[in-house]
């Protein structure tokens, strides 16, 4: 199929539809609304349920119910709306039913603004809802990648009976790029054996997240954690740029990774041996490749549109063996490539240390810039 | 890579202008990206978009310094003249901007009364198309006939054939030459 110019939000909506989305439940919020808007037209055309719920709480609980029937279901929102969904997400994780969540992240905390940001990393990657659970988290850096990851998100959710989150930021949602959409897939016909669809003439099945017996709950926790270990072993995805001979490596995901790539290319033109590691799955985190790079490189620079959330995961892997510096912009401010290039020059041109707090150093530099 | 801002009042068609340019860019085999200002804009307020057209892959979607700033009103000049690269091109809608206004002396400024042009040609919503004509005549970004054909295709694909657009485009080109 030919490439077409398409907005990120619309592209994800259409890709979900073509991947066999059977039910959508959501609530409008900028910068995500075009996703819901597109499906509000397309789902009824195809005779599939689309519900604009009364709130994000309503939406996520509708998804919960629909997911229990074994249908391919999703919702989407942006940061404050996703916060409202956290209780439902934990219940869904605890019930082990698959779903896809799209979080088009905006500036925060609080109501914040509608500009692109990555401040939801900790909430999405490290929980958010209560209890021990993990979501698979995919972080696209272009409209095409968002399209490609959408079908994958459903497949992974169903394979592991888990939640898959496509975590993108407002700029991926809002910008238009040429992208090739996949062909329309037929709806699934097989019904998962765990699904609750009425027990007429069949065995009684119960799907719930309540488990009042702690030892039994612990068995369930163990099952979830073993499943996560399997996901960590099999589902890591990342993209490396100029890593073969890199002496320095920038780590960034989504739009920050894409902006960092501009800076890395500019630095390469100056002869600096630097590469970029862009995690596509931020959960499971690409631990092995980062560990290998730690042995090879002199120092890392983590670039994010937040105050250093993935930065902590990078440091956990590097474990003080090499310096890890940080650069971020917060609150919906999108960094420019030349800011990242300046940080690269600092990284390469001055002695780096594993001592002290890289975040404190970054905050001191940032305070000089923005007062 | 050409980095460009299109800005004006909401309703003047600056987002459409950006769309038309990246549509044409894509059709001539370039990589393109369109990043709109979004959300809190309203009719009569300001609207803008950033576009990039490049033979190479486009990494960063944001623009620090623009090659071209395509403006449709005075507030757009206030906001974006400063981000032009030295030697960059500023397109000014002289129908709506004070003729005594001064500009940076290290940029190229082309003034065209595109709102008047569109009005006189009976296509008041075609001022953006007239400005695209100005752009076509003052840069080598596109072959003008190719660009015009892409504009027509774009509207036809949406079921909106606007014959007066061609007149606006050609008058814009003529004014710039």
mmCIF file with all atom_site columns, N, CA and C in Angstrom, chain A residues 122-170:
data_model
loop_
_atom_site.group_PDB
_atom_site.id
_atom_site.type_symbol
_atom_site.label_atom_id
_atom_site.label_alt_id
_atom_site.label_comp_id
_atom_site.label_asym_id
_atom_site.label_entity_id
_atom_site.label_seq_id
_atom_site.pdbx_PDB_ins_code
_atom_site.Cartn_x
_atom_site.Cartn_y
_atom_site.Cartn_z
_atom_site.occupancy
_atom_site.B_iso_or_equiv
_atom_site.pdbx_formal_charge
_atom_site.auth_seq_id
_atom_site.auth_comp_id
_atom_site.auth_asym_id
_atom_site.auth_atom_id
_atom_site.pdbx_PDB_model_num
ATOM 1   N N  . UNK A 1 122 ? 7.251  6.882   34.780 1.00 0.00 ? 122 UNK A N  1
ATOM 2   C CA . UNK A 1 122 ? 7.196  6.112   36.029 1.00 0.00 ? 122 UNK A CA 1
ATOM 3   C C  . UNK A 1 122 ? 5.814  5.523   36.261 1.00 0.00 ? 122 UNK A C  1
ATOM 4   N N  . UNK A 1 123 ? 4.796  6.304   35.991 1.00 0.00 ? 123 UNK A N  1
ATOM 5   C CA . UNK A 1 123 ? 3.432  5.821   36.230 1.00 0.00 ? 123 UNK A CA 1
ATOM 6   C C  . UNK A 1 123 ? 3.119  4.605   35.353 1.00 0.00 ? 123 UNK A C  1
ATOM 7   N N  . UNK A 1 124 ? 3.529  4.665   34.105 1.00 0.00 ? 124 UNK A N  1
ATOM 8   C CA . UNK A 1 124 ? 3.190  3.593   33.175 1.00 0.00 ? 124 UNK A CA 1
ATOM 9   C C  . UNK A 1 124 ? 4.151  2.409   33.329 1.00 0.00 ? 124 UNK A C  1
ATOM 10  N N  . UNK A 1 125 ? 5.431  2.700   33.451 1.00 0.00 ? 125 UNK A N  1
ATOM 11  C CA . UNK A 1 125 ? 6.438  1.626   33.460 1.00 0.00 ? 125 UNK A CA 1
ATOM 12  C C  . UNK A 1 125 ? 6.547  0.971   34.834 1.00 0.00 ? 125 UNK A C  1
ATOM 13  N N  . UNK A 1 126 ? 6.438  1.782   35.882 1.00 0.00 ? 126 UNK A N  1
ATOM 14  C CA . UNK A 1 126 ? 6.677  1.235   37.224 1.00 0.00 ? 126 UNK A CA 1
ATOM 15  C C  . UNK A 1 126 ? 5.402  1.135   38.046 1.00 0.00 ? 126 UNK A C  1
ATOM 16  N N  . UNK A 1 127 ? 4.271  0.977   37.377 1.00 0.00 ? 127 UNK A N  1
ATOM 17  C CA . UNK A 1 127 ? 3.064  0.760   38.138 1.00 0.00 ? 127 UNK A CA 1
ATOM 18  C C  . UNK A 1 127 ? 2.072  1.867   37.901 1.00 0.00 ? 127 UNK A C  1
ATOM 19  N N  . UNK A 1 128 ? 1.715  2.572   38.915 1.00 0.00 ? 128 UNK A N  1
ATOM 20  C CA . UNK A 1 128 ? 0.668  3.568   38.785 1.00 0.00 ? 128 UNK A CA 1
ATOM 21  C C  . UNK A 1 128 ? -0.555 3.056   39.526 1.00 0.00 ? 128 UNK A C  1
ATOM 22  N N  . UNK A 1 129 ? -1.091 1.967   39.050 1.00 0.00 ? 129 UNK A N  1
ATOM 23  C CA . UNK A 1 129 ? -2.119 1.265   39.817 1.00 0.00 ? 129 UNK A CA 1
ATOM 24  C C  . UNK A 1 129 ? -1.452 0.523   40.969 1.00 0.00 ? 129 UNK A C  1
ATOM 25  N N  . UNK A 1 130 ? -2.276 0.057   41.925 1.00 0.00 ? 130 UNK A N  1
ATOM 26  C CA . UNK A 1 130 ? -1.734 -0.597  43.114 1.00 0.00 ? 130 UNK A CA 1
ATOM 27  C C  . UNK A 1 130 ? -1.376 -2.059  42.841 1.00 0.00 ? 130 UNK A C  1
ATOM 28  N N  . UNK A 1 131 ? -0.520 -2.577  43.679 1.00 0.00 ? 131 UNK A N  1
ATOM 29  C CA . UNK A 1 131 ? -0.194 -4.006  43.628 1.00 0.00 ? 131 UNK A CA 1
ATOM 30  C C  . UNK A 1 131 ? 0.933  -4.309  42.657 1.00 0.00 ? 131 UNK A C  1
ATOM 31  N N  . UNK A 1 132 ? 1.350  -5.551  42.685 1.00 0.00 ? 132 UNK A N  1
ATOM 32  C CA . UNK A 1 132 ? 2.471  -5.989  41.842 1.00 0.00 ? 132 UNK A CA 1
ATOM 33  C C  . UNK A 1 132 ? 1.983  -6.381  40.460 1.00 0.00 ? 132 UNK A C  1
ATOM 34  N N  . UNK A 1 133 ? 2.246  -5.538  39.496 1.00 0.00 ? 133 UNK A N  1
ATOM 35  C CA . UNK A 1 133 ? 1.950  -5.920  38.116 1.00 0.00 ? 133 UNK A CA 1
ATOM 36  C C  . UNK A 1 133 ? 2.842  -5.108  37.187 1.00 0.00 ? 133 UNK A C  1
ATOM 37  N N  . UNK A 1 134 ? 2.983  -5.598  35.987 1.00 0.00 ? 134 UNK A N  1
ATOM 38  C CA . UNK A 1 134 ? 3.728  -4.875  34.957 1.00 0.00 ? 134 UNK A CA 1
ATOM 39  C C  . UNK A 1 134 ? 2.864  -4.766  33.718 1.00 0.00 ? 134 UNK A C  1
ATOM 40  N N  . UNK A 1 135 ? 3.052  -3.687  32.983 1.00 0.00 ? 135 UNK A N  1
ATOM 41  C CA . UNK A 1 135 ? 2.471  -3.595  31.642 1.00 0.00 ? 135 UNK A CA 1
ATOM 42  C C  . UNK A 1 135 ? 3.623  -3.670  30.650 1.00 0.00 ? 135 UNK A C  1
ATOM 43  N N  . UNK A 1 136 ? 3.350  -4.201  29.474 1.00 0.00 ? 136 UNK A N  1
ATOM 44  C CA . UNK A 1 136 ? 4.301  -4.048  28.373 1.00 0.00 ? 136 UNK A CA 1
ATOM 45  C C  . UNK A 1 136 ? 4.116  -2.626  27.853 1.00 0.00 ? 136 UNK A C  1
ATOM 46  N N  . UNK A 1 137 ? 5.215  -1.903  27.690 1.00 0.00 ? 137 UNK A N  1
ATOM 47  C CA . UNK A 1 137 ? 5.108  -0.493  27.286 1.00 0.00 ? 137 UNK A CA 1
ATOM 48  C C  . UNK A 1 137 ? 5.927  -0.245  26.022 1.00 0.00 ? 137 UNK A C  1
ATOM 49  N N  . UNK A 1 138 ? 5.234  0.159   24.966 1.00 0.00 ? 138 UNK A N  1
ATOM 50  C CA . UNK A 1 138 ? 5.861  0.415   23.667 1.00 0.00 ? 138 UNK A CA 1
ATOM 51  C C  . UNK A 1 138 ? 5.926  1.923   23.445 1.00 0.00 ? 138 UNK A C  1
ATOM 52  N N  . UNK A 1 139 ? 7.089  2.408   23.015 1.00 0.00 ? 139 UNK A N  1
ATOM 53  C CA . UNK A 1 139 ? 7.291  3.860   22.887 1.00 0.00 ? 139 UNK A CA 1
ATOM 54  C C  . UNK A 1 139 ? 7.701  4.220   21.461 1.00 0.00 ? 139 UNK A C  1
ATOM 55  N N  . UNK A 1 140 ? 6.731  4.490   20.590 1.00 0.00 ? 140 UNK A N  1
ATOM 56  C CA . UNK A 1 140 ? 7.073  4.824   19.202 1.00 0.00 ? 140 UNK A CA 1
ATOM 57  C C  . UNK A 1 140 ? 7.695  6.221   19.077 1.00 0.00 ? 140 UNK A C  1
ATOM 58  N N  . UNK A 1 141 ? 8.529  6.366   18.032 1.00 0.00 ? 141 UNK A N  1
ATOM 59  C CA . UNK A 1 141 ? 9.195  7.654   17.793 1.00 0.00 ? 141 UNK A CA 1
ATOM 60  C C  . UNK A 1 141 ? 8.777  8.272   16.462 1.00 0.00 ? 141 UNK A C  1
ATOM 61  N N  . UNK A 1 142 ? 7.847  7.644   15.769 1.00 0.00 ? 142 UNK A N  1
ATOM 62  C CA . UNK A 1 142 ? 7.358  8.219   14.511 1.00 0.00 ? 142 UNK A CA 1
ATOM 63  C C  . UNK A 1 142 ? 5.946  7.707   14.284 1.00 0.00 ? 142 UNK A C  1
ATOM 64  N N  . UNK A 1 143 ? 5.267  8.320   13.330 1.00 0.00 ? 143 UNK A N  1
ATOM 65  C CA . UNK A 1 143 ? 3.909  7.879   13.018 1.00 0.00 ? 143 UNK A CA 1
ATOM 66  C C  . UNK A 1 143 ? 3.943  6.443   12.488 1.00 0.00 ? 143 UNK A C  1
ATOM 67  N N  . UNK A 1 144 ? 4.909  6.150   11.618 1.00 0.00 ? 144 UNK A N  1
ATOM 68  C CA . UNK A 1 144 ? 5.001  4.787   11.072 1.00 0.00 ? 144 UNK A CA 1
ATOM 69  C C  . UNK A 1 144 ? 5.248  3.768   12.176 1.00 0.00 ? 144 UNK A C  1
ATOM 70  N N  . UNK A 1 145 ? 6.131  4.107   13.095 1.00 0.00 ? 145 UNK A N  1
ATOM 71  C CA . UNK A 1 145 ? 6.409  3.152   14.170 1.00 0.00 ? 145 UNK A CA 1
ATOM 72  C C  . UNK A 1 145 ? 5.182  2.959   15.059 1.00 0.00 ? 145 UNK A C  1
ATOM 73  N N  . UNK A 1 146 ? 4.440  4.039   15.279 1.00 0.00 ? 146 UNK A N  1
ATOM 74  C CA . UNK A 1 146 ? 3.202  3.936   16.069 1.00 0.00 ? 146 UNK A CA 1
ATOM 75  C C  . UNK A 1 146 ? 2.218  2.986   15.385 1.00 0.00 ? 146 UNK A C  1
ATOM 76  N N  . UNK A 1 147 ? 2.122  3.092   14.074 1.00 0.00 ? 147 UNK A N  1
ATOM 77  C CA . UNK A 1 147 ? 1.250  2.185   13.304 1.00 0.00 ? 147 UNK A CA 1
ATOM 78  C C  . UNK A 1 147 ? 1.727  0.745   13.477 1.00 0.00 ? 147 UNK A C  1
ATOM 79  N N  . UNK A 1 148 ? 3.018  0.544   13.274 1.00 0.00 ? 148 UNK A N  1
ATOM 80  C CA . UNK A 1 148 ? 3.554  -0.822  13.321 1.00 0.00 ? 148 UNK A CA 1
ATOM 81  C C  . UNK A 1 148 ? 3.410  -1.448  14.709 1.00 0.00 ? 148 UNK A C  1
ATOM 82  N N  . UNK A 1 149 ? 3.534  -0.629  15.738 1.00 0.00 ? 149 UNK A N  1
ATOM 83  C CA . UNK A 1 149 ? 3.463  -1.170  17.103 1.00 0.00 ? 149 UNK A CA 1
ATOM 84  C C  . UNK A 1 149 ? 2.028  -1.445  17.547 1.00 0.00 ? 149 UNK A C  1
ATOM 85  N N  . UNK A 1 150 ? 1.075  -0.870  16.852 1.00 0.00 ? 150 UNK A N  1
ATOM 86  C CA . UNK A 1 150 ? -0.315 -1.031  17.296 1.00 0.00 ? 150 UNK A CA 1
ATOM 87  C C  . UNK A 1 150 ? -0.782 -2.484  17.180 1.00 0.00 ? 150 UNK A C  1
ATOM 88  N N  . UNK A 1 151 ? -0.541 -3.104  16.025 1.00 0.00 ? 151 UNK A N  1
ATOM 89  C CA . UNK A 1 151 ? -0.944 -4.509  15.877 1.00 0.00 ? 151 UNK A CA 1
ATOM 90  C C  . UNK A 1 151 ? -0.158 -5.377  16.863 1.00 0.00 ? 151 UNK A C  1
ATOM 91  N N  . UNK A 1 152 ? 1.128  -5.059  17.011 1.00 0.00 ? 152 UNK A N  1
ATOM 92  C CA . UNK A 1 152 ? 1.969  -5.810  17.956 1.00 0.00 ? 152 UNK A CA 1
ATOM 93  C C  . UNK A 1 152 ? 1.406  -5.707  19.375 1.00 0.00 ? 152 UNK A C  1
ATOM 94  N N  . UNK A 1 153 ? 0.919  -4.512  19.727 1.00 0.00 ? 153 UNK A N  1
ATOM 95  C CA . UNK A 1 153 ? 0.397  -4.291  21.083 1.00 0.00 ? 153 UNK A CA 1
ATOM 96  C C  . UNK A 1 153 ? -0.717 -5.281  21.398 1.00 0.00 ? 153 UNK A C  1
ATOM 97  N N  . UNK A 1 154 ? -1.622 -5.486  20.438 1.00 0.00 ? 154 UNK A N  1
ATOM 98  C CA . UNK A 1 154 ? -2.717 -6.442  20.659 1.00 0.00 ? 154 UNK A CA 1
ATOM 99  C C  . UNK A 1 154 ? -2.182 -7.867  20.754 1.00 0.00 ? 154 UNK A C  1
ATOM 100 N N  . UNK A 1 155 ? -1.272 -8.211  19.844 1.00 0.00 ? 155 UNK A N  1
ATOM 101 C CA . UNK A 1 155 ? -0.743 -9.575  19.847 1.00 0.00 ? 155 UNK A CA 1
ATOM 102 C C  . UNK A 1 155 ? -0.050 -9.891  21.172 1.00 0.00 ? 155 UNK A C  1
ATOM 103 N N  . UNK A 1 156 ? 0.744  -8.942  21.668 1.00 0.00 ? 156 UNK A N  1
ATOM 104 C CA . UNK A 1 156 ? 1.454  -9.174  22.931 1.00 0.00 ? 156 UNK A CA 1
ATOM 105 C C  . UNK A 1 156 ? 0.473  -9.246  24.099 1.00 0.00 ? 156 UNK A C  1
ATOM 106 N N  . UNK A 1 157 ? -0.496 -8.356  24.098 1.00 0.00 ? 157 UNK A N  1
ATOM 107 C CA . UNK A 1 157 ? -1.481 -8.345  25.191 1.00 0.00 ? 157 UNK A CA 1
ATOM 108 C C  . UNK A 1 157 ? -2.170 -9.700  25.284 1.00 0.00 ? 157 UNK A C  1
ATOM 109 N N  . UNK A 1 158 ? -2.530 -10.257 24.118 1.00 0.00 ? 158 UNK A N  1
ATOM 110 C CA . UNK A 1 158 ? -3.277 -11.523 24.118 1.00 0.00 ? 158 UNK A CA 1
ATOM 111 C C  . UNK A 1 158 ? -2.362 -12.711 24.403 1.00 0.00 ? 158 UNK A C  1
ATOM 112 N N  . UNK A 1 159 ? -1.139 -12.634 23.865 1.00 0.00 ? 159 UNK A N  1
ATOM 113 C CA . UNK A 1 159 ? -0.203 -13.743 24.104 1.00 0.00 ? 159 UNK A CA 1
ATOM 114 C C  . UNK A 1 159 ? 0.084  -13.908 25.594 1.00 0.00 ? 159 UNK A C  1
ATOM 115 N N  . UNK A 1 160 ? 0.226  -12.793 26.303 1.00 0.00 ? 160 UNK A N  1
ATOM 116 C CA . UNK A 1 160 ? 0.619  -12.853 27.713 1.00 0.00 ? 160 UNK A CA 1
ATOM 117 C C  . UNK A 1 160 ? -0.520 -12.515 28.671 1.00 0.00 ? 160 UNK A C  1
ATOM 118 N N  . UNK A 1 161 ? -1.724 -12.344 28.155 1.00 0.00 ? 161 UNK A N  1
ATOM 119 C CA . UNK A 1 161 ? -2.865 -11.940 28.985 1.00 0.00 ? 161 UNK A CA 1
ATOM 120 C C  . UNK A 1 161 ? -2.488 -10.754 29.872 1.00 0.00 ? 161 UNK A C  1
ATOM 121 N N  . UNK A 1 162 ? -2.034 -9.721  29.222 1.00 0.00 ? 162 UNK A N  1
ATOM 122 C CA . UNK A 1 162 ? -1.542 -8.567  29.969 1.00 0.00 ? 162 UNK A CA 1
ATOM 123 C C  . UNK A 1 162 ? -2.048 -7.276  29.324 1.00 0.00 ? 162 UNK A C  1
ATOM 124 N N  . UNK A 1 163 ? -1.733 -6.171  29.963 1.00 0.00 ? 163 UNK A N  1
ATOM 125 C CA . UNK A 1 163 ? -2.013 -4.861  29.381 1.00 0.00 ? 163 UNK A CA 1
ATOM 126 C C  . UNK A 1 163 ? -0.790 -4.450  28.567 1.00 0.00 ? 163 UNK A C  1
ATOM 127 N N  . UNK A 1 164 ? -1.014 -3.995  27.341 1.00 0.00 ? 164 UNK A N  1
ATOM 128 C CA . UNK A 1 164 ? 0.065  -3.363  26.600 1.00 0.00 ? 164 UNK A CA 1
ATOM 129 C C  . UNK A 1 164 ? -0.286 -1.893  26.459 1.00 0.00 ? 164 UNK A C  1
ATOM 130 N N  . UNK A 1 165 ? 0.674  -1.056  26.817 1.00 0.00 ? 165 UNK A N  1
ATOM 131 C CA . UNK A 1 165 ? 0.460  0.390   26.673 1.00 0.00 ? 165 UNK A CA 1
ATOM 132 C C  . UNK A 1 165 ? 1.330  0.916   25.534 1.00 0.00 ? 165 UNK A C  1
ATOM 133 N N  . UNK A 1 166 ? 0.710  1.642   24.629 1.00 0.00 ? 166 UNK A N  1
ATOM 134 C CA . UNK A 1 166 ? 1.474  2.415   23.647 1.00 0.00 ? 166 UNK A CA 1
ATOM 135 C C  . UNK A 1 166 ? 1.614  3.801   24.251 1.00 0.00 ? 166 UNK A C  1
ATOM 136 N N  . UNK A 1 167 ? 2.826  4.084   24.716 1.00 0.00 ? 167 UNK A N  1
ATOM 137 C CA . UNK A 1 167 ? 3.065  5.371   25.379 1.00 0.00 ? 167 UNK A CA 1
ATOM 138 C C  . UNK A 1 167 ? 3.759  6.291   24.379 1.00 0.00 ? 167 UNK A C  1
ATOM 139 N N  . UNK A 1 168 ? 3.004  7.242   23.869 1.00 0.00 ? 168 UNK A N  1
ATOM 140 C CA . UNK A 1 168 ? 3.612  8.204   22.961 1.00 0.00 ? 168 UNK A CA 1
ATOM 141 C C  . UNK A 1 168 ? 3.371  9.593   23.545 1.00 0.00 ? 168 UNK A C  1
ATOM 142 N N  . UNK A 1 169 ? 3.975  10.595  22.955 1.00 0.00 ? 169 UNK A N  1
ATOM 143 C CA . UNK A 1 169 ? 3.762  11.929  23.504 1.00 0.00 ? 169 UNK A CA 1
ATOM 144 C C  . UNK A 1 169 ? 2.931  12.740  22.525 1.00 0.00 ? 169 UNK A C  1
ATOM 145 N N  . UNK A 1 170 ? 2.547  13.917  22.972 1.00 0.00 ? 170 UNK A N  1
ATOM 146 C CA . UNK A 1 170 ? 1.664  14.762  22.174 1.00 0.00 ? 170 UNK A CA 1
ATOM 147 C C  . UNK A 1 170 ? 2.171  15.026  20.777 1.00 0.00 ? 170 UNK A C  1
#
